[in-house]
Amino acid sequence: MFTFHVDKTFFVAPYLANNHWTLIIICPSTERGYIIDPINREKDRHSYLLTSIIDEAFGFPFLWEMVKCKQQKNGWECGFMIIKHMHEFVNSIQHDFPIKLWNEKGFLPQKEIDKLILDLTPQFISRVFPTGITKQLPTCLEATICKKCNLFFHNLL
C-alpha cells in the first residue's frame, strides 16, 4: 500500500487479532509506529504480529511506541474504542501528531461509548448509503438505556 501512497504521512490500520481490536498508526517518514490498544497490560511491540510484518515489508525496524489510552472494562468494547481513536486521530490528533497523543488513563465509560454511537451513526449511514436508500431507513425517535440490562439501543419508528 505504501508504494502506491508515498505522499501520505500516516497509515491508520485497525488490527483484529485473537478477537481483539487494536489500532496501529504507521509513520514511514519517521520510521515510527504507534500501538493504541485498549487492553495493553504488559504488552509490547512483540505482542503484535502486525508490527513484525510491517518491519519486514518496509525493510527496516520501526521504533514502536505503546500509546497510553483509556482501557476497556469488559471484553466487548475494543471495537468501539478503536473507532473512537480513529475518529479522534483523523479529526484532531493527526494535526499535531506525534506531539499530541491520547495520553489517557482509566476506563472508557459506557456513556462515552453511547455518545460515540449517537454521534457517528448518522454520519456513517449518510456516507455508506445513497440518498434514496437513507429515506427508506427507519427514523430514530430517541436513544434509550435499558434499565434492566444497562445496554444502549434506539427506539425506531
mmCIF file of C-alpha atoms in Angstrom:
data_model
loop_
_atom_site.group_PDB
_atom_site.id
_atom_site.type_symbol
_atom_site.label_atom_id
_atom_site.label_comp_id
_atom_site.label_asym_id
_atom_site.label_seq_id
_atom_site.Cartn_x
_atom_site.Cartn_y
_atom_site.Cartn_z
ATOM 1 C CA MET A 1 0.000 0.000 0.000
ATOM 2 C CA PHE A 2 2.821 2.381 0.843
ATOM 3 C CA THR A 3 4.315 2.157 -2.661
ATOM 4 C CA PHE A 4 1.033 3.494 -4.067
ATOM 5 C CA HIS A 5 0.683 6.235 -1.421
ATOM 6 C CA VAL A 6 4.197 7.510 -0.694
ATOM 7 C CA ASP A 7 2.760 11.018 -0.325
ATOM 8 C CA LYS A 8 0.837 10.022 2.816
ATOM 9 C CA THR A 9 2.255 10.879 6.231
ATOM 10 C CA PHE A 10 0.250 8.324 8.220
ATOM 11 C CA PHE A 11 -1.292 4.941 7.692
ATOM 12 C CA VAL A 12 -4.062 4.038 10.114
ATOM 13 C CA ALA A 13 -4.601 0.294 10.443
ATOM 14 C CA PRO A 14 -7.329 -1.191 12.624
ATOM 15 C CA TYR A 15 -5.967 -4.620 13.517
ATOM 16 C CA LEU A 16 -8.020 -7.619 14.657
ATOM 17 C CA ALA A 17 -6.135 -10.494 16.286
ATOM 18 C CA ASN A 18 -7.479 -13.112 18.688
ATOM 19 C CA ASN A 19 -10.917 -11.446 18.765
ATOM 20 C CA HIS A 20 -9.418 -8.137 19.916
ATOM 21 C CA TRP A 21 -9.190 -4.835 18.052
ATOM 22 C CA THR A 22 -6.073 -2.661 18.221
ATOM 23 C CA LEU A 23 -5.168 0.454 16.240
ATOM 24 C CA ILE A 24 -1.763 0.702 14.576
ATOM 25 C CA ILE A 25 -0.594 4.076 13.232
ATOM 26 C CA ILE A 26 2.414 3.939 10.923
ATOM 27 C CA CYS A 27 4.627 6.942 10.111
ATOM 28 C CA PRO A 28 7.081 5.745 7.430
ATOM 29 C CA SER A 29 8.909 9.080 7.122
ATOM 30 C CA THR A 30 9.979 8.951 10.778
ATOM 31 C CA GLU A 31 10.236 5.139 10.899
ATOM 32 C CA ARG A 32 7.908 5.089 13.895
ATOM 33 C CA GLY A 33 4.789 3.125 14.686
ATOM 34 C CA TYR A 34 2.215 3.653 17.398
ATOM 35 C CA ILE A 35 0.107 0.950 19.029
ATOM 36 C CA ILE A 36 -3.200 2.024 20.539
ATOM 37 C CA ASP A 37 -4.561 -0.957 22.450
ATOM 38 C CA PRO A 38 -7.478 -0.762 24.892
ATOM 39 C CA ILE A 39 -6.035 -3.796 26.708
ATOM 40 C CA ASN A 40 -2.303 -3.104 26.773
ATOM 41 C CA ARG A 41 -1.339 -4.556 30.140
ATOM 42 C CA GLU A 42 2.168 -5.976 29.976
ATOM 43 C CA LYS A 43 2.294 -5.828 26.176
ATOM 44 C CA ASP A 44 4.997 -4.522 23.867
ATOM 45 C CA ARG A 45 5.602 -4.488 20.102
ATOM 46 C CA HIS A 46 6.346 -8.223 20.145
ATOM 47 C CA SER A 47 2.775 -8.901 21.300
ATOM 48 C CA TYR A 48 1.500 -7.937 17.834
ATOM 49 C CA LEU A 49 2.253 -9.993 14.726
ATOM 50 C CA LEU A 50 1.467 -6.979 12.533
ATOM 51 C CA THR A 51 4.460 -4.985 13.830
ATOM 52 C CA SER A 52 6.954 -7.567 12.553
ATOM 53 C CA ILE A 53 5.071 -7.813 9.244
ATOM 54 C CA ILE A 54 5.292 -4.029 8.844
ATOM 55 C CA ASP A 55 9.010 -4.028 9.718
ATOM 56 C CA GLU A 56 9.630 -6.772 7.157
ATOM 57 C CA ALA A 57 7.521 -5.079 4.461
ATOM 58 C CA PHE A 58 9.393 -1.796 4.819
ATOM 59 C CA GLY A 59 12.787 -3.485 5.140
ATOM 60 C CA PHE A 60 13.748 -1.803 8.405
ATOM 61 C CA PRO A 61 12.648 -1.959 12.048
ATOM 62 C CA PHE A 62 10.248 0.742 13.112
ATOM 63 C CA LEU A 63 10.546 2.282 16.562
ATOM 64 C CA TRP A 64 7.255 1.159 18.156
ATOM 65 C CA GLU A 65 5.528 3.043 20.955
ATOM 66 C CA MET A 66 2.680 1.824 23.145
ATOM 67 C CA VAL A 67 0.282 4.782 23.400
ATOM 68 C CA LYS A 68 -1.425 5.404 26.734
ATOM 69 C CA CYS A 69 -5.141 5.261 26.044
ATOM 70 C CA LYS A 70 -8.265 4.547 28.037
ATOM 71 C CA GLN A 71 -8.705 0.865 28.740
ATOM 72 C CA GLN A 72 -11.775 -1.249 28.241
ATOM 73 C CA LYS A 73 -13.625 -2.501 31.296
ATOM 74 C CA ASN A 74 -15.123 -5.638 29.780
ATOM 75 C CA GLY A 75 -14.394 -7.895 26.846
ATOM 76 C CA TRP A 76 -16.555 -6.278 24.159
ATOM 77 C CA GLU A 77 -15.678 -2.561 23.962
ATOM 78 C CA CYS A 78 -12.452 -2.747 21.920
ATOM 79 C CA GLY A 79 -14.110 -2.228 18.518
ATOM 80 C CA PHE A 80 -15.954 0.869 19.698
ATOM 81 C CA MET A 81 -12.810 2.210 21.322
ATOM 82 C CA ILE A 82 -10.767 1.760 18.131
ATOM 83 C CA ILE A 83 -13.467 3.573 16.137
ATOM 84 C CA LYS A 84 -13.281 6.373 18.723
ATOM 85 C CA HIS A 85 -9.489 6.563 18.431
ATOM 86 C CA MET A 86 -9.578 6.585 14.615
ATOM 87 C CA HIS A 87 -12.197 9.353 14.673
ATOM 88 C CA GLU A 88 -10.142 11.424 17.122
ATOM 89 C CA PHE A 89 -6.958 10.858 15.127
ATOM 90 C CA VAL A 90 -8.487 11.902 11.814
ATOM 91 C CA ASN A 91 -10.357 14.906 13.223
ATOM 92 C CA SER A 92 -7.809 16.385 15.606
ATOM 93 C CA ILE A 93 -4.765 14.424 16.746
ATOM 94 C CA GLN A 94 -3.126 13.959 13.328
ATOM 95 C CA HIS A 95 -2.527 17.710 13.007
ATOM 96 C CA ASP A 96 -0.118 17.754 15.967
ATOM 97 C CA PHE A 97 0.964 14.119 15.872
ATOM 98 C CA PRO A 98 3.111 12.763 17.497
ATOM 99 C CA ILE A 99 3.392 15.733 19.845
ATOM 100 C CA LYS A 100 -0.268 15.279 20.659
ATOM 101 C CA LEU A 101 -1.154 11.715 21.649
ATOM 102 C CA TRP A 102 -4.061 10.373 23.657
ATOM 103 C CA ASN A 103 -2.196 10.009 26.981
ATOM 104 C CA GLU A 104 -5.411 8.928 28.732
ATOM 105 C CA LYS A 105 -5.859 6.872 31.869
ATOM 106 C CA GLY A 106 -8.723 4.901 33.318
ATOM 107 C CA PHE A 107 -11.621 3.194 31.598
ATOM 108 C CA LEU A 108 -13.948 4.384 28.861
ATOM 109 C CA PRO A 109 -17.375 4.868 30.489
ATOM 110 C CA GLN A 110 -20.455 3.344 28.863
ATOM 111 C CA LYS A 111 -21.852 6.880 28.426
ATOM 112 C CA GLU A 112 -18.941 7.786 26.117
ATOM 113 C CA ILE A 113 -19.498 4.662 24.009
ATOM 114 C CA ASP A 114 -23.205 5.534 23.760
ATOM 115 C CA LYS A 115 -22.350 9.118 22.739
ATOM 116 C CA LEU A 116 -19.908 7.843 20.113
ATOM 117 C CA ILE A 117 -22.643 5.663 18.605
ATOM 118 C CA LEU A 118 -25.142 8.533 18.594
ATOM 119 C CA ASP A 119 -22.626 10.942 17.035
ATOM 120 C CA LEU A 120 -21.172 8.676 14.354
ATOM 121 C CA THR A 121 -24.115 6.535 13.234
ATOM 122 C CA PRO A 122 -25.858 9.281 11.202
ATOM 123 C CA GLN A 123 -22.541 10.177 9.507
ATOM 124 C CA PHE A 124 -21.869 6.528 8.719
ATOM 125 C CA ILE A 125 -25.335 5.909 7.284
ATOM 126 C CA SER A 126 -25.289 9.065 5.151
ATOM 127 C CA ARG A 127 -21.871 8.197 3.683
ATOM 128 C CA VAL A 128 -22.430 4.489 3.129
ATOM 129 C CA PHE A 129 -25.970 4.512 1.747
ATOM 130 C CA PRO A 130 -27.100 6.523 -1.291
ATOM 131 C CA THR A 131 -29.656 9.242 -0.627
ATOM 132 C CA GLY A 132 -32.581 7.183 -1.914
ATOM 133 C CA ILE A 133 -31.824 4.344 0.477
ATOM 134 C CA THR A 134 -31.460 6.523 3.578
ATOM 135 C CA LYS A 135 -35.003 7.804 3.077
ATOM 136 C CA GLN A 136 -36.208 4.207 3.376
ATOM 137 C CA LEU A 137 -34.349 3.546 6.644
ATOM 138 C CA PRO A 138 -36.206 3.799 9.960
ATOM 139 C CA THR A 139 -36.036 7.131 11.736
ATOM 140 C CA CYS A 140 -34.645 7.226 15.255
ATOM 141 C CA LEU A 141 -37.022 8.715 17.800
ATOM 142 C CA GLU A 142 -34.663 8.549 20.747
ATOM 143 C CA ALA A 143 -31.812 6.606 22.239
ATOM 144 C CA THR A 144 -32.514 4.570 25.339
ATOM 145 C CA ILE A 145 -30.504 2.819 28.022
ATOM 146 C CA CYS A 146 -32.300 -0.323 29.174
ATOM 147 C CA LYS A 147 -32.935 -0.179 32.918
ATOM 148 C CA LYS A 148 -32.670 -3.981 33.283
ATOM 149 C CA CYS A 149 -29.506 -4.776 31.340
ATOM 150 C CA ASN A 150 -27.950 -1.285 31.042
ATOM 151 C CA LEU A 151 -27.480 -1.723 27.268
ATOM 152 C CA PHE A 152 -27.881 1.054 24.720
ATOM 153 C CA PHE A 153 -30.474 0.821 21.936
ATOM 154 C CA HIS A 154 -32.501 3.014 19.579
ATOM 155 C CA ASN A 155 -36.266 3.311 19.511
ATOM 156 C CA LEU A 156 -37.164 3.223 15.833
ATOM 157 C CA LEU A 157 -40.353 4.262 14.018
#
